[in-house]
mmCIF file of C-alpha atoms in Angstrom:
data_model
loop_
_atom_site.group_PDB
_atom_site.id
_atom_site.type_symbol
_atom_site.label_atom_id
_atom_site.label_comp_id
_atom_site.label_asym_id
_atom_site.label_seq_id
_atom_site.Cartn_x
_atom_site.Cartn_y
_atom_site.Cartn_z
ATOM 1 C CA UNK A 30 13.784 85.522 -90.132
ATOM 2 C CA UNK A 31 17.197 86.646 -91.385
ATOM 3 C CA UNK A 32 20.374 84.620 -91.505
ATOM 4 C CA UNK A 33 21.788 83.584 -88.165
ATOM 5 C CA UNK A 34 24.401 86.127 -87.040
ATOM 6 C CA UNK A 35 27.971 84.874 -87.196
ATOM 7 C CA UNK A 36 29.312 87.056 -84.388
ATOM 8 C CA UNK A 37 28.279 88.008 -80.879
ATOM 9 C CA UNK A 38 28.785 91.584 -79.689
ATOM 10 C CA UNK A 39 30.209 91.628 -76.156
ATOM 11 C CA UNK A 40 29.496 94.933 -74.352
ATOM 12 C CA UNK A 41 32.389 96.451 -72.385
ATOM 13 C CA UNK A 42 30.952 96.319 -68.879
ATOM 14 C CA UNK A 43 33.996 97.499 -66.911
ATOM 15 C CA UNK A 44 35.029 100.611 -68.822
ATOM 16 C CA UNK A 45 34.067 102.908 -65.915
ATOM 17 C CA UNK A 46 35.038 100.689 -62.968
ATOM 18 C CA UNK A 47 37.346 102.784 -60.722
ATOM 19 C CA UNK A 48 39.654 99.921 -59.704
ATOM 20 C CA UNK A 49 42.436 99.396 -62.289
ATOM 21 C CA UNK A 50 44.108 96.106 -63.241
ATOM 22 C CA UNK A 51 47.035 95.337 -60.936
ATOM 23 C CA UNK A 52 49.069 92.158 -60.521
ATOM 24 C CA UNK A 53 50.961 90.591 -57.633
ATOM 25 C CA UNK A 54 54.772 90.848 -57.967
ATOM 26 C CA UNK A 55 55.148 87.247 -56.706
ATOM 27 C CA UNK A 56 53.085 85.937 -59.654
ATOM 28 C CA UNK A 57 55.722 84.125 -61.739
ATOM 29 C CA UNK A 58 57.559 82.679 -58.756
ATOM 30 C CA UNK A 59 54.427 81.273 -57.114
ATOM 31 C CA UNK A 60 53.012 80.079 -60.447
ATOM 32 C CA UNK A 61 56.041 77.861 -61.089
ATOM 33 C CA UNK A 62 55.789 76.399 -57.583
ATOM 34 C CA UNK A 63 52.047 75.776 -57.549
ATOM 35 C CA UNK A 64 51.882 74.390 -61.110
ATOM 36 C CA UNK A 65 54.578 71.828 -60.286
ATOM 37 C CA UNK A 66 52.920 70.738 -57.031
ATOM 38 C CA UNK A 67 49.495 70.462 -58.700
ATOM 39 C CA UNK A 68 50.864 68.160 -61.414
ATOM 40 C CA UNK A 69 52.162 65.875 -58.665
ATOM 41 C CA UNK A 70 48.549 65.026 -57.787
ATOM 42 C CA UNK A 71 48.090 63.478 -61.272
ATOM 43 C CA UNK A 72 44.442 64.509 -60.980
ATOM 44 C CA UNK A 73 43.858 65.140 -64.695
ATOM 45 C CA UNK A 74 44.270 63.285 -67.975
ATOM 46 C CA UNK A 75 46.893 64.784 -70.337
ATOM 47 C CA UNK A 76 44.121 66.416 -72.399
ATOM 48 C CA UNK A 77 42.409 67.880 -69.343
ATOM 49 C CA UNK A 78 45.752 69.046 -67.923
ATOM 50 C CA UNK A 79 46.448 70.892 -71.179
ATOM 51 C CA UNK A 80 43.065 72.656 -70.979
ATOM 52 C CA UNK A 81 43.686 73.388 -67.289
ATOM 53 C CA UNK A 82 47.083 74.959 -68.057
ATOM 54 C CA UNK A 83 45.526 77.254 -70.677
ATOM 55 C CA UNK A 84 43.203 78.691 -68.031
ATOM 56 C CA UNK A 85 46.236 79.970 -66.087
ATOM 57 C CA UNK A 86 44.623 80.124 -62.660
ATOM 58 C CA UNK A 87 47.869 81.470 -61.196
ATOM 59 C CA UNK A 88 47.374 84.575 -63.347
ATOM 60 C CA UNK A 89 43.808 84.891 -62.063
ATOM 61 C CA UNK A 90 45.053 84.608 -58.478
ATOM 62 C CA UNK A 91 47.768 87.243 -58.986
ATOM 63 C CA UNK A 92 45.148 89.630 -60.398
ATOM 64 C CA UNK A 93 42.655 88.848 -57.612
ATOM 65 C CA UNK A 94 45.161 89.440 -54.816
ATOM 66 C CA UNK A 95 47.721 91.986 -56.041
ATOM 67 C CA UNK A 96 48.806 92.999 -52.524
ATOM 68 C CA UNK A 97 48.859 89.552 -50.921
ATOM 69 C CA UNK A 98 52.104 88.355 -49.332
ATOM 70 C CA UNK A 99 53.676 85.324 -50.962
ATOM 71 C CA UNK A 100 52.166 82.715 -48.625
ATOM 72 C CA UNK A 101 48.638 84.097 -49.088
ATOM 73 C CA UNK A 102 49.095 84.212 -52.858
ATOM 74 C CA UNK A 103 50.082 80.537 -52.728
ATOM 75 C CA UNK A 104 46.910 79.747 -50.768
ATOM 76 C CA UNK A 105 44.919 81.724 -53.335
ATOM 77 C CA UNK A 106 46.448 79.671 -56.173
ATOM 78 C CA UNK A 107 45.631 76.461 -54.319
ATOM 79 C CA UNK A 108 42.040 77.643 -53.840
ATOM 80 C CA UNK A 109 41.556 78.542 -57.521
ATOM 81 C CA UNK A 110 42.948 75.123 -58.465
ATOM 82 C CA UNK A 111 40.567 73.509 -55.983
ATOM 83 C CA UNK A 112 37.564 75.309 -57.512
ATOM 84 C CA UNK A 113 38.644 74.116 -60.942
ATOM 85 C CA UNK A 114 39.236 70.511 -59.935
ATOM 86 C CA UNK A 115 35.893 70.359 -58.096
ATOM 87 C CA UNK A 116 34.261 71.510 -61.339
ATOM 88 C CA UNK A 117 36.256 68.960 -63.346
ATOM 89 C CA UNK A 118 35.199 66.117 -61.050
ATOM 90 C CA UNK A 119 31.517 67.080 -60.711
ATOM 91 C CA UNK A 120 30.204 68.974 -63.719
ATOM 92 C CA UNK A 121 29.377 65.846 -65.742
ATOM 93 C CA UNK A 122 28.176 63.781 -62.775
ATOM 94 C CA UNK A 123 24.762 63.056 -61.310
ATOM 95 C CA UNK A 124 23.656 64.176 -57.855
ATOM 96 C CA UNK A 125 24.698 60.973 -56.053
ATOM 97 C CA UNK A 126 28.290 60.964 -57.333
ATOM 98 C CA UNK A 127 28.614 64.726 -56.833
ATOM 99 C CA UNK A 128 27.348 64.448 -53.227
ATOM 100 C CA UNK A 129 29.860 61.675 -52.524
ATOM 101 C CA UNK A 130 32.736 63.819 -53.821
ATOM 102 C CA UNK A 131 31.516 66.949 -52.038
ATOM 103 C CA UNK A 132 31.418 65.009 -48.748
ATOM 104 C CA UNK A 133 35.058 64.028 -49.287
ATOM 105 C CA UNK A 134 36.015 67.681 -49.815
ATOM 106 C CA UNK A 135 34.158 68.787 -46.672
ATOM 107 C CA UNK A 136 35.691 66.034 -44.568
ATOM 108 C CA UNK A 137 39.197 66.968 -45.729
ATOM 109 C CA UNK A 138 38.518 70.640 -45.036
ATOM 110 C CA UNK A 139 37.407 69.984 -41.472
ATOM 111 C CA UNK A 140 40.195 67.439 -40.827
ATOM 112 C CA UNK A 141 43.270 68.926 -42.532
ATOM 113 C CA UNK A 142 45.740 66.838 -40.492
ATOM 114 C CA UNK A 143 43.998 63.498 -41.040
ATOM 115 C CA UNK A 144 45.602 61.104 -43.537
ATOM 116 C CA UNK A 145 43.169 60.477 -46.381
ATOM 117 C CA UNK A 146 41.926 56.897 -46.921
ATOM 118 C CA UNK A 147 43.779 54.796 -49.484
ATOM 119 C CA UNK A 148 42.023 54.735 -52.854
ATOM 120 C CA UNK A 149 39.922 57.846 -52.097
ATOM 121 C CA UNK A 150 39.147 60.365 -54.851
ATOM 122 C CA UNK A 151 42.111 62.767 -55.173
ATOM 123 C CA UNK A 152 39.829 65.700 -54.279
ATOM 124 C CA UNK A 153 40.308 64.787 -50.630
ATOM 125 C CA UNK A 154 44.088 65.137 -50.638
ATOM 126 C CA UNK A 155 44.044 68.279 -52.793
ATOM 127 C CA UNK A 156 41.625 69.900 -50.327
ATOM 128 C CA UNK A 157 43.552 68.698 -47.284
ATOM 129 C CA UNK A 158 46.890 70.069 -48.508
ATOM 130 C CA UNK A 159 45.341 73.412 -49.468
ATOM 131 C CA UNK A 160 43.731 73.984 -46.079
ATOM 132 C CA UNK A 161 46.598 72.588 -43.987
ATOM 133 C CA UNK A 162 48.904 75.147 -45.640
ATOM 134 C CA UNK A 163 46.391 78.017 -45.588
ATOM 135 C CA UNK A 164 45.618 77.875 -41.868
ATOM 136 C CA UNK A 165 49.299 78.345 -41.017
ATOM 137 C CA UNK A 166 49.101 82.021 -42.046
ATOM 138 C CA UNK A 167 45.372 82.877 -41.990
ATOM 139 C CA UNK A 168 43.700 84.976 -39.310
ATOM 140 C CA UNK A 169 41.122 83.090 -37.236
ATOM 141 C CA UNK A 170 38.173 85.213 -38.483
ATOM 142 C CA UNK A 171 39.176 84.521 -42.113
ATOM 143 C CA UNK A 172 39.287 80.773 -41.366
ATOM 144 C CA UNK A 173 35.792 80.842 -39.868
ATOM 145 C CA UNK A 174 34.409 82.904 -42.731
ATOM 146 C CA UNK A 175 36.029 80.629 -45.308
ATOM 147 C CA UNK A 176 34.596 77.436 -43.815
ATOM 148 C CA UNK A 177 31.128 79.001 -43.817
ATOM 149 C CA UNK A 178 31.210 80.438 -47.351
ATOM 150 C CA UNK A 179 33.023 77.475 -48.908
ATOM 151 C CA UNK A 180 30.433 75.181 -47.336
ATOM 152 C CA UNK A 181 27.667 77.159 -49.057
ATOM 153 C CA UNK A 182 29.555 76.989 -52.351
ATOM 154 C CA UNK A 183 30.336 73.269 -52.277
ATOM 155 C CA UNK A 184 26.800 72.275 -51.257
ATOM 156 C CA UNK A 185 25.392 74.372 -54.102
ATOM 157 C CA UNK A 186 27.438 72.243 -56.517
ATOM 158 C CA UNK A 187 25.227 69.288 -55.487
ATOM 159 C CA UNK A 188 22.089 71.318 -56.209
ATOM 160 C CA UNK A 189 23.481 72.208 -59.642
ATOM 161 C CA UNK A 190 24.134 68.515 -60.331
ATOM 162 C CA UNK A 191 20.507 67.706 -59.479
ATOM 163 C CA UNK A 192 19.366 70.474 -61.840
ATOM 164 C CA UNK A 193 21.416 68.876 -64.633
ATOM 165 C CA UNK A 194 20.122 65.402 -63.825
ATOM 166 C CA UNK A 195 16.510 66.608 -63.938
ATOM 167 C CA UNK A 196 17.088 68.999 -66.897
ATOM 168 C CA UNK A 197 15.623 71.722 -64.705
ATOM 169 C CA UNK A 198 15.255 75.174 -66.183
ATOM 170 C CA UNK A 199 15.358 77.767 -63.409
ATOM 171 C CA UNK A 200 13.659 81.139 -63.531
ATOM 172 C CA UNK A 201 15.974 84.155 -63.643
ATOM 173 C CA UNK A 202 15.540 84.857 -59.921
ATOM 174 C CA UNK A 203 16.023 81.211 -58.949
ATOM 175 C CA UNK A 204 19.060 80.919 -61.199
ATOM 176 C CA UNK A 205 20.738 83.950 -59.629
ATOM 177 C CA UNK A 206 20.041 82.639 -56.107
ATOM 178 C CA UNK A 207 21.913 79.436 -56.925
ATOM 179 C CA UNK A 208 24.588 81.051 -59.101
ATOM 180 C CA UNK A 209 25.594 83.422 -56.290
ATOM 181 C CA UNK A 210 26.777 80.296 -54.472
ATOM 182 C CA UNK A 211 28.126 78.144 -57.338
ATOM 183 C CA UNK A 212 30.279 80.991 -58.680
ATOM 184 C CA UNK A 213 32.552 80.678 -55.623
ATOM 185 C CA UNK A 214 33.162 84.407 -55.106
ATOM 186 C CA UNK A 215 32.413 84.613 -51.368
ATOM 187 C CA UNK A 216 35.025 81.989 -50.326
ATOM 188 C CA UNK A 217 37.541 83.897 -52.473
ATOM 189 C CA UNK A 218 37.200 86.941 -50.184
ATOM 190 C CA UNK A 219 38.883 84.954 -47.439
ATOM 191 C CA UNK A 220 42.301 85.050 -49.138
ATOM 192 C CA UNK A 221 42.769 88.808 -48.755
ATOM 193 C CA UNK A 222 41.043 88.598 -45.371
ATOM 194 C CA UNK A 223 43.796 86.196 -44.190
ATOM 195 C CA UNK A 224 46.001 89.091 -43.112
ATOM 196 C CA UNK A 225 43.130 91.144 -41.651
ATOM 197 C CA UNK A 226 41.580 90.497 -38.243
ATOM 198 C CA UNK A 227 38.115 91.608 -39.377
ATOM 199 C CA UNK A 228 35.535 91.423 -36.547
ATOM 200 C CA UNK A 229 32.307 89.531 -37.212
ATOM 201 C CA UNK A 230 30.294 92.695 -36.497
ATOM 202 C CA UNK A 231 31.940 94.187 -39.601
ATOM 203 C CA UNK A 232 31.903 91.091 -41.804
ATOM 204 C CA UNK A 233 28.201 90.434 -41.166
ATOM 205 C CA UNK A 234 27.061 94.075 -41.155
ATOM 206 C CA UNK A 235 24.201 94.496 -43.691
ATOM 207 C CA UNK A 236 26.006 97.281 -45.608
ATOM 208 C CA UNK A 237 29.209 95.205 -45.911
ATOM 209 C CA UNK A 238 27.228 92.087 -46.898
ATOM 210 C CA UNK A 239 25.360 94.080 -49.550
ATOM 211 C CA UNK A 240 28.636 95.367 -51.021
ATOM 212 C CA UNK A 241 29.970 91.806 -51.146
ATOM 213 C CA UNK A 242 26.748 90.700 -52.866
ATOM 214 C CA UNK A 243 27.198 93.420 -55.507
ATOM 215 C CA UNK A 244 30.670 92.167 -56.435
ATOM 216 C CA UNK A 245 29.395 88.593 -56.617
ATOM 217 C CA UNK A 246 26.685 89.781 -59.003
ATOM 218 C CA UNK A 247 29.140 91.698 -61.227
ATOM 219 C CA UNK A 248 31.358 88.628 -61.536
ATOM 220 C CA UNK A 249 28.390 86.395 -62.390
ATOM 221 C CA UNK A 250 27.232 88.759 -65.127
ATOM 222 C CA UNK A 251 30.678 89.077 -66.702
ATOM 223 C CA UNK A 252 31.423 85.383 -66.376
ATOM 224 C CA UNK A 253 28.158 84.328 -67.968
ATOM 225 C CA UNK A 254 28.446 86.856 -70.793
ATOM 226 C CA UNK A 255 31.918 85.585 -71.651
ATOM 227 C CA UNK A 256 31.211 81.875 -71.227
ATOM 228 C CA UNK A 257 27.895 81.981 -73.104
ATOM 229 C CA UNK A 258 29.400 81.200 -76.520
ATOM 230 C CA UNK A 259 31.142 78.040 -75.333
ATOM 231 C CA UNK A 260 28.146 76.892 -73.328
ATOM 232 C CA UNK A 261 25.586 77.409 -76.096
ATOM 233 C CA UNK A 262 27.859 75.513 -78.497
ATOM 234 C CA UNK A 263 28.056 72.596 -76.060
ATOM 235 C CA UNK A 264 24.277 72.605 -75.516
ATOM 236 C CA UNK A 265 24.842 73.446 -71.851
ATOM 237 C CA UNK A 266 22.489 76.409 -71.557
ATOM 238 C CA UNK A 267 20.695 75.586 -68.290
ATOM 239 C CA UNK A 268 23.275 77.319 -66.103
ATOM 240 C CA UNK A 269 23.972 80.579 -67.943
ATOM 241 C CA UNK A 270 22.476 84.016 -67.382
ATOM 242 C CA UNK A 271 22.301 84.971 -71.080
ATOM 243 C CA UNK A 272 20.448 81.797 -72.077
ATOM 244 C CA UNK A 273 17.962 82.226 -69.230
ATOM 245 C CA UNK A 274 17.376 85.911 -70.029
ATOM 246 C CA UNK A 275 16.774 85.035 -73.694
ATOM 247 C CA UNK A 276 14.216 82.408 -72.702
ATOM 248 C CA UNK A 277 12.444 84.220 -69.876
ATOM 249 C CA UNK A 278 12.350 87.718 -71.390
ATOM 250 C CA UNK A 279 11.942 86.482 -74.973
ATOM 251 C CA UNK A 280 15.028 88.348 -76.208
ATOM 252 C CA UNK A 281 17.472 87.567 -78.979
ATOM 253 C CA UNK A 282 21.147 87.052 -78.189
ATOM 254 C CA UNK A 283 22.195 90.666 -78.747
ATOM 255 C CA UNK A 284 19.308 92.046 -76.678
ATOM 256 C CA UNK A 285 20.092 89.619 -73.847
ATOM 257 C CA UNK A 286 23.718 90.793 -73.837
ATOM 258 C CA UNK A 287 22.508 94.417 -73.724
ATOM 259 C CA UNK A 288 20.130 93.550 -70.858
ATOM 260 C CA UNK A 289 23.015 91.967 -68.916
ATOM 261 C CA UNK A 290 25.271 94.990 -69.541
ATOM 262 C CA UNK A 291 22.531 97.343 -68.288
ATOM 263 C CA UNK A 292 22.034 95.205 -65.187
ATOM 264 C CA UNK A 293 25.822 95.265 -64.643
ATOM 265 C CA UNK A 294 25.762 99.097 -64.719
ATOM 266 C CA UNK A 295 22.936 99.143 -62.151
ATOM 267 C CA UNK A 296 24.863 96.837 -59.804
ATOM 268 C CA UNK A 297 28.033 98.928 -60.173
ATOM 269 C CA UNK A 298 26.043 102.005 -59.114
ATOM 270 C CA UNK A 299 24.619 100.093 -56.160
ATOM 271 C CA UNK A 300 28.154 99.236 -55.044
ATOM 272 C CA UNK A 301 29.514 102.791 -55.406
ATOM 273 C CA UNK A 302 26.469 104.220 -53.613
ATOM 274 C CA UNK A 303 26.822 101.586 -50.902
ATOM 275 C CA UNK A 304 30.384 102.658 -50.106
ATOM 276 C CA UNK A 305 29.004 105.985 -48.863
ATOM 277 C CA UNK A 306 26.819 104.107 -46.354
ATOM 278 C CA UNK A 307 29.647 102.195 -44.650
ATOM 279 C CA UNK A 308 29.566 103.059 -40.944
ATOM 280 C CA UNK A 309 32.600 103.863 -38.818
ATOM 281 C CA UNK A 310 33.900 101.433 -36.222
ATOM 282 C CA UNK A 311 36.750 103.712 -35.099
ATOM 283 C CA UNK A 312 40.079 104.507 -36.816
ATOM 284 C CA UNK A 313 41.837 101.170 -36.225
ATOM 285 C CA UNK A 314 38.937 99.097 -37.598
ATOM 286 C CA UNK A 315 38.084 101.557 -40.398
ATOM 287 C CA UNK A 316 41.544 101.057 -41.917
ATOM 288 C CA UNK A 317 40.881 97.306 -42.090
ATOM 289 C CA UNK A 318 37.423 97.851 -43.560
ATOM 290 C CA UNK A 319 38.848 100.051 -46.318
ATOM 291 C CA UNK A 320 41.496 97.442 -47.123
ATOM 292 C CA UNK A 321 38.868 94.688 -47.187
ATOM 293 C CA UNK A 322 36.451 96.600 -49.438
ATOM 294 C CA UNK A 323 39.220 97.576 -51.863
ATOM 295 C CA UNK A 324 40.083 93.896 -52.061
ATOM 296 C CA UNK A 325 36.432 93.005 -52.656
ATOM 297 C CA UNK A 326 36.080 95.650 -55.393
ATOM 298 C CA UNK A 327 39.262 94.531 -57.143
ATOM 299 C CA UNK A 328 37.885 91.011 -57.576
ATOM 300 C CA UNK A 329 35.474 92.256 -60.242
ATOM 301 C CA UNK A 330 38.303 93.887 -62.224
ATOM 302 C CA UNK A 331 40.555 90.856 -61.817
ATOM 303 C CA UNK A 332 38.020 88.333 -63.133
ATOM 304 C CA UNK A 333 37.210 90.600 -66.069
ATOM 305 C CA UNK A 334 40.877 91.071 -67.030
ATOM 306 C CA UNK A 335 41.724 87.373 -66.641
ATOM 307 C CA UNK A 336 38.854 86.352 -68.901
ATOM 308 C CA UNK A 337 40.609 88.085 -71.800
ATOM 309 C CA UNK A 338 44.217 87.393 -70.814
ATOM 310 C CA UNK A 339 43.845 83.632 -70.254
ATOM 311 C CA UNK A 340 42.610 81.076 -72.779
ATOM 312 C CA UNK A 341 39.635 80.012 -70.658
ATOM 313 C CA UNK A 342 36.905 81.446 -72.912
ATOM 314 C CA UNK A 343 38.489 82.864 -76.054
ATOM 315 C CA UNK A 344 41.505 80.597 -76.765
ATOM 316 C CA UNK A 345 44.320 82.855 -78.034
ATOM 317 C CA UNK A 346 41.942 85.597 -79.247
ATOM 318 C CA UNK A 347 41.102 87.186 -75.879
ATOM 319 C CA UNK A 348 43.048 90.427 -76.208
ATOM 320 C CA UNK A 349 41.810 90.860 -79.777
ATOM 321 C CA UNK A 350 38.193 90.336 -78.674
ATOM 322 C CA UNK A 351 38.748 92.815 -75.837
ATOM 323 C CA UNK A 352 39.441 95.425 -78.546
ATOM 324 C CA UNK A 353 36.904 94.442 -81.230
ATOM 325 C CA UNK A 354 34.159 93.301 -78.783
ATOM 326 C CA UNK A 355 33.153 90.684 -81.412
ATOM 327 C CA UNK A 356 33.140 86.938 -80.714
ATOM 328 C CA UNK A 357 32.810 84.471 -83.626
ATOM 329 C CA UNK A 358 29.710 82.391 -82.902
ATOM 330 C CA UNK A 359 30.634 78.763 -82.305
ATOM 331 C CA UNK A 360 28.442 76.154 -84.029
ATOM 332 C CA UNK A 361 26.318 73.901 -81.851
ATOM 333 C CA UNK A 362 27.839 70.476 -81.382
ATOM 334 C CA UNK A 363 25.662 67.369 -81.788
ATOM 335 C CA UNK A 364 26.717 66.084 -78.389
ATOM 336 C CA UNK A 365 24.597 67.575 -75.633
ATOM 337 C CA UNK A 366 26.524 68.238 -72.436
ATOM 338 C CA UNK A 367 24.566 67.458 -69.273
#
């Protein structure tokens, strides 16, 4: 065998995606507001807060929802912060602790006007404040859809914790089934749905559901390609597409990246082809459907752009890596992350 490669080639998966990068004009204003209110929770240690700030979830939100009015953008920022803090408070914990914290989140979500118990984990109050504000300006269908999809997401976090606890290695198919929930894409649809009164017959139509599934898949592939370097260095390879593809298909790192890029292209085609199969519900509903699907499609572009523009995966080198496509391989640490 030759010397271990010192760089990882990252294929450009989104070069032909028709939806361009756009950003919400309220970005800076809402960022200042939401960052200040989040710090008031004192939910993170100074070191964790510094890492959190580098992720710039307000930027992600502004890219995800470029046309959202200010109040919906604020709710989007609160949701992205909630996803992150749930991860922070669960991703090193066992199933029992994770289940306890997930139950707190669910209780707060279903009782947004109830004062949280004294001494409770801060996740409860963060969730409560997010949802109490969001429901003031969200359509009723979007509220229902959010509670359903967020419930699926948050319960999948418990399953992931059990996988970690048992050092379970999932097959590719099993991994994707779980990852489609843990990635948190479906609840994110609800933010741009807040201003749309989308009937359930549209939301749950098989063609619309399939299109939503395609975008979830694209985001998983991109996310796992970009996070692979950090996760392999930390010894946290159980929950990453590239690591699982390498193991299951007996591929080296470069071939696994190429496999993922090819799969990404197939899913893109499935989405574009699926748009032609969207039925008509009449002019007034069709306008809403078009708005919804454009919002869904933009999520894939937004996550891709943010991955390079924030410091989440590539520190300060993101824009450079976006040009060169080469990531310096991080050495494995001795400490294995659960």
